[in-house]
XYZ file of C-alpha atoms in Angstrom:
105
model
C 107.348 96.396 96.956
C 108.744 98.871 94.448
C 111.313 97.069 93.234
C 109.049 97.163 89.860
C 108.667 100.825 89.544
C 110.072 103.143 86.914
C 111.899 106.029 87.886
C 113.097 108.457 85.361
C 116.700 108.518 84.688
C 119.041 110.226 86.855
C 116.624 111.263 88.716
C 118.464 111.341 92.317
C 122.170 112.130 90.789
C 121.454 116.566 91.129
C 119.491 115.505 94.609
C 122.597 113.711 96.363
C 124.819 116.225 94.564
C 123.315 118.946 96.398
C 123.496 116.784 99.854
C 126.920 116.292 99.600
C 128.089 119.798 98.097
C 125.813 121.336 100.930
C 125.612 119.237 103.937
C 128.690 117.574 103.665
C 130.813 120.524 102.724
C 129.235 122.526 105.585
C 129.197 119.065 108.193
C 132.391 119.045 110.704
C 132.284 115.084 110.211
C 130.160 113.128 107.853
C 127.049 112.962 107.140
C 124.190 109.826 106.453
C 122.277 110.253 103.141
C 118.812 108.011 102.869
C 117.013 107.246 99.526
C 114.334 105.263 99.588
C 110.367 104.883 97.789
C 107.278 103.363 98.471
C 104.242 102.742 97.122
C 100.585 104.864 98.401
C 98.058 103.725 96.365
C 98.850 104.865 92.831
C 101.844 106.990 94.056
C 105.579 106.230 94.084
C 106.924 108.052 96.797
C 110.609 108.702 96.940
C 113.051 110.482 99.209
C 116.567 111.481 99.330
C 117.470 112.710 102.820
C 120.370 113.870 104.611
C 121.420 114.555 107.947
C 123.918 117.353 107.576
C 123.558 121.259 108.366
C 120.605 122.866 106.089
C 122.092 125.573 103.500
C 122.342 128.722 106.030
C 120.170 130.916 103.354
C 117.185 129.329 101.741
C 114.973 132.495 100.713
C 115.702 132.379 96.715
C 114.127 128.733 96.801
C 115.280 125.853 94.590
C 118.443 125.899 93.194
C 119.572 125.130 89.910
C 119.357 121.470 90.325
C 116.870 121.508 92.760
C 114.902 123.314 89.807
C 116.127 121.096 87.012
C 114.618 118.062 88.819
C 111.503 120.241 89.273
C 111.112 120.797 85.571
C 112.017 117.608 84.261
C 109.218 115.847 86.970
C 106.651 118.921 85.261
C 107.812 117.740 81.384
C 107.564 113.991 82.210
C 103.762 113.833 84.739
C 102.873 117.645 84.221
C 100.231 118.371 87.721
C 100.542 114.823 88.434
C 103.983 115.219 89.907
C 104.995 116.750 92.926
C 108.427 117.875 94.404
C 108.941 119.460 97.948
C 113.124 119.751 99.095
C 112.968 121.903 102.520
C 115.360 121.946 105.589
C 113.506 119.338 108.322
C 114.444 118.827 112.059
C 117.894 116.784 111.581
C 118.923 117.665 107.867
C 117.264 118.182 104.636
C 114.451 116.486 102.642
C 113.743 115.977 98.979
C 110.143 114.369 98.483
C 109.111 113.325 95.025
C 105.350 112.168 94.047
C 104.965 110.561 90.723
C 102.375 108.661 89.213
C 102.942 104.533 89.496
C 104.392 103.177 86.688
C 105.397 99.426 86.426
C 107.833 97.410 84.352
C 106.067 94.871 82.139
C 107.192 91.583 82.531
């Protein structure tokens, strides 16, 4: 269903960096990473996920390309973006809200 949907450019390239320069590098095996979107009414949602160990020391917040994402959702949608990234029960999550935008035909 959101096969349509524009996504800015490189959008998930600093997200899965950080998954596998985190939870990889501090995983004794390997880990699973999950992107995915969907649609909520006039929302594109869209995750990157991993399963690997959560950084040990989160307290100074968003890294630097944790932040860089941040800043280029605020230039692009302003208020009418959000980003949350946060350790969860079995990894890490990075949740994007963006205003639906389609391709024209």
């Amino acid at each position: 269903a959101c096969e349509r949907a524009l996504v800015p450019n490189l959008l998930f390239l600093p997200l899965a960096e950080n998954s596998i320069k985190y939870a990889l590098n501090n995983a004794e095996g390997g880990i699973l990473i999950r992107v995915g979107g969907l649609r909520e009414a006039n929302m594109l949602i869209l995750y990157l996920e991993d399963d690997g160990p959560p950084p040990a020391d989160t307290s100074d917040g968003l890294g630097i390309g944790l932040s860089i994402v941040h800043q280029q959702l605020i230039a692009l949608y302003g208020e009418a973006a959000t980003f949350e990234a946060g350790p969860v029960a079995n990894g890490w999550r990075n949740l994007i809200r963006i205003p639906w935008q389609e391709m024209a035909l």
